[in-house]
mmCIF file with all atom_site columns, C-alpha atoms in Angstrom:
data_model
loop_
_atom_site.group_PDB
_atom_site.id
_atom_site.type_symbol
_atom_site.label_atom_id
_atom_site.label_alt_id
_atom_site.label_comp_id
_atom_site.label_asym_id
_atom_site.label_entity_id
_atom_site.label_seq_id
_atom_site.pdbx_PDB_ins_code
_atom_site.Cartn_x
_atom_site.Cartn_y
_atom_site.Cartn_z
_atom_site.occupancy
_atom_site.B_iso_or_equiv
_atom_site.pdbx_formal_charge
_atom_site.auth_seq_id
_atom_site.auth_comp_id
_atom_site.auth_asym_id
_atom_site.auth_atom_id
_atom_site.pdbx_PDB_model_num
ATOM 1  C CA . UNK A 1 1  ? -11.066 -16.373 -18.317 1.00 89.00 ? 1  UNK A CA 1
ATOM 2  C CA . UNK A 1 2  ? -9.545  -13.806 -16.018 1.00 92.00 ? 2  UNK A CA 1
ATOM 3  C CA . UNK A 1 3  ? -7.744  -10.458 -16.496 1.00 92.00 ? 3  UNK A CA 1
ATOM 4  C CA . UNK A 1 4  ? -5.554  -9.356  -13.654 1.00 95.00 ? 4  UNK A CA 1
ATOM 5  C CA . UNK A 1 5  ? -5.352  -5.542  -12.054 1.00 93.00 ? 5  UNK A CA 1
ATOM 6  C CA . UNK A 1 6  ? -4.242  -3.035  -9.618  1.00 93.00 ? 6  UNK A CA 1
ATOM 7  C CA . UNK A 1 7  ? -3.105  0.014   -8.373  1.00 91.00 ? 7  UNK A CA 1
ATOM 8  C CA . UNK A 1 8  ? 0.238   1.380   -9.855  1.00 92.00 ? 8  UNK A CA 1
ATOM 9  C CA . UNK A 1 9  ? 2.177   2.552   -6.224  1.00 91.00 ? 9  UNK A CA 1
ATOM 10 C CA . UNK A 1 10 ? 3.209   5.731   -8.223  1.00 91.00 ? 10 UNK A CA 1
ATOM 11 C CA . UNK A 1 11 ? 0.150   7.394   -8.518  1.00 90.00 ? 11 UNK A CA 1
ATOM 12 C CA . UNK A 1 12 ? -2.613  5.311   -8.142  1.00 88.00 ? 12 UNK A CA 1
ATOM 13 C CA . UNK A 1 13 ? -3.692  4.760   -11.304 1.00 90.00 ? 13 UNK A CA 1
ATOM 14 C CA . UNK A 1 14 ? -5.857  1.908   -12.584 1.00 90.00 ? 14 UNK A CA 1
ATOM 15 C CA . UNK A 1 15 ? -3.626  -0.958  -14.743 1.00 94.00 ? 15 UNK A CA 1
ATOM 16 C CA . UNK A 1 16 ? -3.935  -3.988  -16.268 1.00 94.00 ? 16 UNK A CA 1
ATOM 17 C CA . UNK A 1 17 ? -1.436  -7.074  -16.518 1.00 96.00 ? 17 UNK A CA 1
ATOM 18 C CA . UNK A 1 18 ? -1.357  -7.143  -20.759 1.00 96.00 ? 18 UNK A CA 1
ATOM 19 C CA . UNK A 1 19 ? 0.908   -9.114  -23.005 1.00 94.00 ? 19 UNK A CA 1
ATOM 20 C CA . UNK A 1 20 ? 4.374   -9.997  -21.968 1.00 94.00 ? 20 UNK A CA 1
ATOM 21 C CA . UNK A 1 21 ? 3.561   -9.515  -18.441 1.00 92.00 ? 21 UNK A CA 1
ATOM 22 C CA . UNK A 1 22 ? 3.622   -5.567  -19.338 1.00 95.00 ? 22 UNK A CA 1
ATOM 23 C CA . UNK A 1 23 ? 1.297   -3.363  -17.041 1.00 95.00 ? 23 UNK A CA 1
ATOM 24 C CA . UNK A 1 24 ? -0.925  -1.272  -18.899 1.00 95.00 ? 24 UNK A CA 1
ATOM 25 C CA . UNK A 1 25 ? -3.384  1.706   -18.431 1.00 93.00 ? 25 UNK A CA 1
ATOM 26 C CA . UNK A 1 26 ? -6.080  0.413   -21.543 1.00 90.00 ? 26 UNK A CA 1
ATOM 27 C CA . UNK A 1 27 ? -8.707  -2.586  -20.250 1.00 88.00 ? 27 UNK A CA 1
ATOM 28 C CA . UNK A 1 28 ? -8.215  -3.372  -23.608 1.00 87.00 ? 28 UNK A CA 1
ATOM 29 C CA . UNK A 1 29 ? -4.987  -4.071  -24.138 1.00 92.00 ? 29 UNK A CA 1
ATOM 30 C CA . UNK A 1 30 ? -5.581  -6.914  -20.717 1.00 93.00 ? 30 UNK A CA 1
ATOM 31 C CA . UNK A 1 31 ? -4.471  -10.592 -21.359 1.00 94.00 ? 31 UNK A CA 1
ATOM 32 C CA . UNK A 1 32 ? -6.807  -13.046 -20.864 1.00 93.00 ? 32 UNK A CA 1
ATOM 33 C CA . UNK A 1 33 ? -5.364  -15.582 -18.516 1.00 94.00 ? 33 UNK A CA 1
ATOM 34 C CA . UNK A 1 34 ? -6.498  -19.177 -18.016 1.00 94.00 ? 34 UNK A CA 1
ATOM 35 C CA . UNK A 1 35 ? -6.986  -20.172 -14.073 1.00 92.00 ? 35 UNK A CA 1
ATOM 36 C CA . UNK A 1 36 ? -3.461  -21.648 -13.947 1.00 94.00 ? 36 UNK A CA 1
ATOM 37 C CA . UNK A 1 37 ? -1.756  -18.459 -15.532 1.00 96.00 ? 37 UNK A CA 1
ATOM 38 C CA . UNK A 1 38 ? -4.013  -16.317 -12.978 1.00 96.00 ? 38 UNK A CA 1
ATOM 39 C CA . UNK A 1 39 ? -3.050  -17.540 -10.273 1.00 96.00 ? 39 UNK A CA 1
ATOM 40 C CA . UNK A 1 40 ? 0.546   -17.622 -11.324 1.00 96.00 ? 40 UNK A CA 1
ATOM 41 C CA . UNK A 1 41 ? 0.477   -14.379 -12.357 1.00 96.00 ? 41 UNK A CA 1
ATOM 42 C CA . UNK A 1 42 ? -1.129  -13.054 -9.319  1.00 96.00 ? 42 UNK A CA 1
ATOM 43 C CA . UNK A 1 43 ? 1.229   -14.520 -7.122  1.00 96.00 ? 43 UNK A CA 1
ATOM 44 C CA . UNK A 1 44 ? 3.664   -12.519 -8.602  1.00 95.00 ? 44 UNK A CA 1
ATOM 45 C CA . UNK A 1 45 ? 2.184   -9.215  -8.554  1.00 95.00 ? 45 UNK A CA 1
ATOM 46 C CA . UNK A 1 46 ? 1.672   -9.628  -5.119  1.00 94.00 ? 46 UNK A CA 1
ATOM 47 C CA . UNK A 1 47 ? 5.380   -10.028 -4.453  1.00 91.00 ? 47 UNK A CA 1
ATOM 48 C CA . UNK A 1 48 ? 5.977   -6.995  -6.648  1.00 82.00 ? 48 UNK A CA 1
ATOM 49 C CA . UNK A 1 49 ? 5.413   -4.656  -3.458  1.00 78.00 ? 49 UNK A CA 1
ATOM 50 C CA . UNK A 1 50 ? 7.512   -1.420  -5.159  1.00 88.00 ? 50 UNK A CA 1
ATOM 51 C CA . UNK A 1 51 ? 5.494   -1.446  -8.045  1.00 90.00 ? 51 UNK A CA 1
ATOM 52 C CA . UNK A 1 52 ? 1.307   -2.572  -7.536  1.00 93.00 ? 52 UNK A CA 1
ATOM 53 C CA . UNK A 1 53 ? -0.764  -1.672  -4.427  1.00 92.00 ? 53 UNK A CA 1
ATOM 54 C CA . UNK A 1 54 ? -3.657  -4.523  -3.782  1.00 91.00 ? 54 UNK A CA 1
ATOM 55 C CA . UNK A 1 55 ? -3.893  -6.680  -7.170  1.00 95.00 ? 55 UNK A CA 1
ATOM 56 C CA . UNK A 1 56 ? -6.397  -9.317  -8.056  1.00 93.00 ? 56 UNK A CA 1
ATOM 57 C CA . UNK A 1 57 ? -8.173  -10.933 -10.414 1.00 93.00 ? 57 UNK A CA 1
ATOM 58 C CA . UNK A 1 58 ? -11.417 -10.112 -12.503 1.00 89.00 ? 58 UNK A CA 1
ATOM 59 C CA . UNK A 1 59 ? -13.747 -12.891 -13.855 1.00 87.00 ? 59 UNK A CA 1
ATOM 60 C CA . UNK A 1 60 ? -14.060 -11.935 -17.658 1.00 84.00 ? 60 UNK A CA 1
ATOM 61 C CA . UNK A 1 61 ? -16.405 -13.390 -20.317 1.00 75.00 ? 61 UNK A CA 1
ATOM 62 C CA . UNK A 1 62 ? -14.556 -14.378 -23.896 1.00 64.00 ? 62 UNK A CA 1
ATOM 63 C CA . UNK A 1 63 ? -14.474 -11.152 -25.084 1.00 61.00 ? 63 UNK A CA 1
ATOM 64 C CA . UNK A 1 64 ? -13.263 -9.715  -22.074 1.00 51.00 ? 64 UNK A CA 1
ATOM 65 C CA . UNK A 1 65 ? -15.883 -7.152  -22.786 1.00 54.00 ? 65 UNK A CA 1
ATOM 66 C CA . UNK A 1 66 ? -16.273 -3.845  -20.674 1.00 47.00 ? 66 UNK A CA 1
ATOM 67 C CA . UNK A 1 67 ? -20.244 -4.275  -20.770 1.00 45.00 ? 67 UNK A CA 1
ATOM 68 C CA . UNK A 1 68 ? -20.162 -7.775  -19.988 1.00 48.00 ? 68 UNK A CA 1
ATOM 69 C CA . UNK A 1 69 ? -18.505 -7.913  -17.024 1.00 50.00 ? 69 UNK A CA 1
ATOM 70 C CA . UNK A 1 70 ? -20.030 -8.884  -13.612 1.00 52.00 ? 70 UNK A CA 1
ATOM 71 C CA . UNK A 1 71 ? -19.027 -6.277  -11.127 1.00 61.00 ? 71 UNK A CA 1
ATOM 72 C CA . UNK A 1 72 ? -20.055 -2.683  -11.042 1.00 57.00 ? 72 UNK A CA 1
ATOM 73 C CA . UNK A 1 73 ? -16.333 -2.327  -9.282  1.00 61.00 ? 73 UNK A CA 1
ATOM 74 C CA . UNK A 1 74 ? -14.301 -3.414  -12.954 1.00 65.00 ? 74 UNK A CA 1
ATOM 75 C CA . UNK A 1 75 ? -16.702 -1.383  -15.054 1.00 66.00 ? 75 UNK A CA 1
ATOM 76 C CA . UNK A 1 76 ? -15.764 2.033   -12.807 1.00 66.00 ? 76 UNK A CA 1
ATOM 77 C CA . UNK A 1 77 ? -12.592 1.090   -13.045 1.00 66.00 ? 77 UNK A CA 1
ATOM 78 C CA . UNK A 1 78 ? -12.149 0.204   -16.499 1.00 68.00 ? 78 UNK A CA 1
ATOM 79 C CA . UNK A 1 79 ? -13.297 3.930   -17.810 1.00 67.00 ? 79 UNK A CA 1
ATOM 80 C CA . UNK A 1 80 ? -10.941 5.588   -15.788 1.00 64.00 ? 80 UNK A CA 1
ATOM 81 C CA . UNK A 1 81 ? -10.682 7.866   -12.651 1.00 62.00 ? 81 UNK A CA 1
ATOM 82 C CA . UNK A 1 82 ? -14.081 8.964   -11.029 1.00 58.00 ? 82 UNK A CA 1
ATOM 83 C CA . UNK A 1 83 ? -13.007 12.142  -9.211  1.00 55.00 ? 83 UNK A CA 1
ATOM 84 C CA . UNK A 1 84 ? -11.765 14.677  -11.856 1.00 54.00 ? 84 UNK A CA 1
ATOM 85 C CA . UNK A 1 85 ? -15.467 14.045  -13.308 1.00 52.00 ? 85 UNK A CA 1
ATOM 86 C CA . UNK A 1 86 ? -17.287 14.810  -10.093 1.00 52.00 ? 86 UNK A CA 1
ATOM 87 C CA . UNK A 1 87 ? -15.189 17.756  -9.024  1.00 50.00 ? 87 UNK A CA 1
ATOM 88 C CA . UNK A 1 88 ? -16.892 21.756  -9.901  1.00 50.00 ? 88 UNK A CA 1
ATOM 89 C CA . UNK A 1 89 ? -14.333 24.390  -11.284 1.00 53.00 ? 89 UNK A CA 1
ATOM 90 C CA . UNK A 1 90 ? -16.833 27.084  -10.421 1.00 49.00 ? 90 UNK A CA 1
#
């Protein structure tokens, strides 16, 4: 199984391709895509130049699972933006 994701143009933000080919901000709201629908799917998003900077697909186990996945990469950017947490006020 394989979830897809990228950049939104926008603002940069992590999403992921959900239900009804509807981008979405929550991991867990990704659809789990079959190899044929994945590669459909990306081939789309790749033509969709206004909207996605650099998409591509993420092996998944079953669950789609944020522990279980393979690549340090999807876990960072499953929980979010990295620099407002790393960033002093003082």
């Amino acid at each position: 199984m394989k979830v897809l994701t990228a950049n939104r143009l926008t603002d940069g933000a992590v999403v992921w391709l959900g239900d009804h080919d509807v981008w979405t901000l929550d991991f867990d709201s990704a659809a789990l895509l079959d190899a044929a629908t994945a590669e459909g799917a990306l081939a789309v998003a790749e033509d969709d130049a206004g909207l996605l900077v650099a998409p591509y697909l993420v092996e998944v186990d079953a669950q789609a699972s944020v522990e279980k996945r393979e690549r340090l990469r999807e876990t960072i950017r499953a929980g979010g933006p990295t620099a407002g947490h790393s960033l002093r006020s003082d």
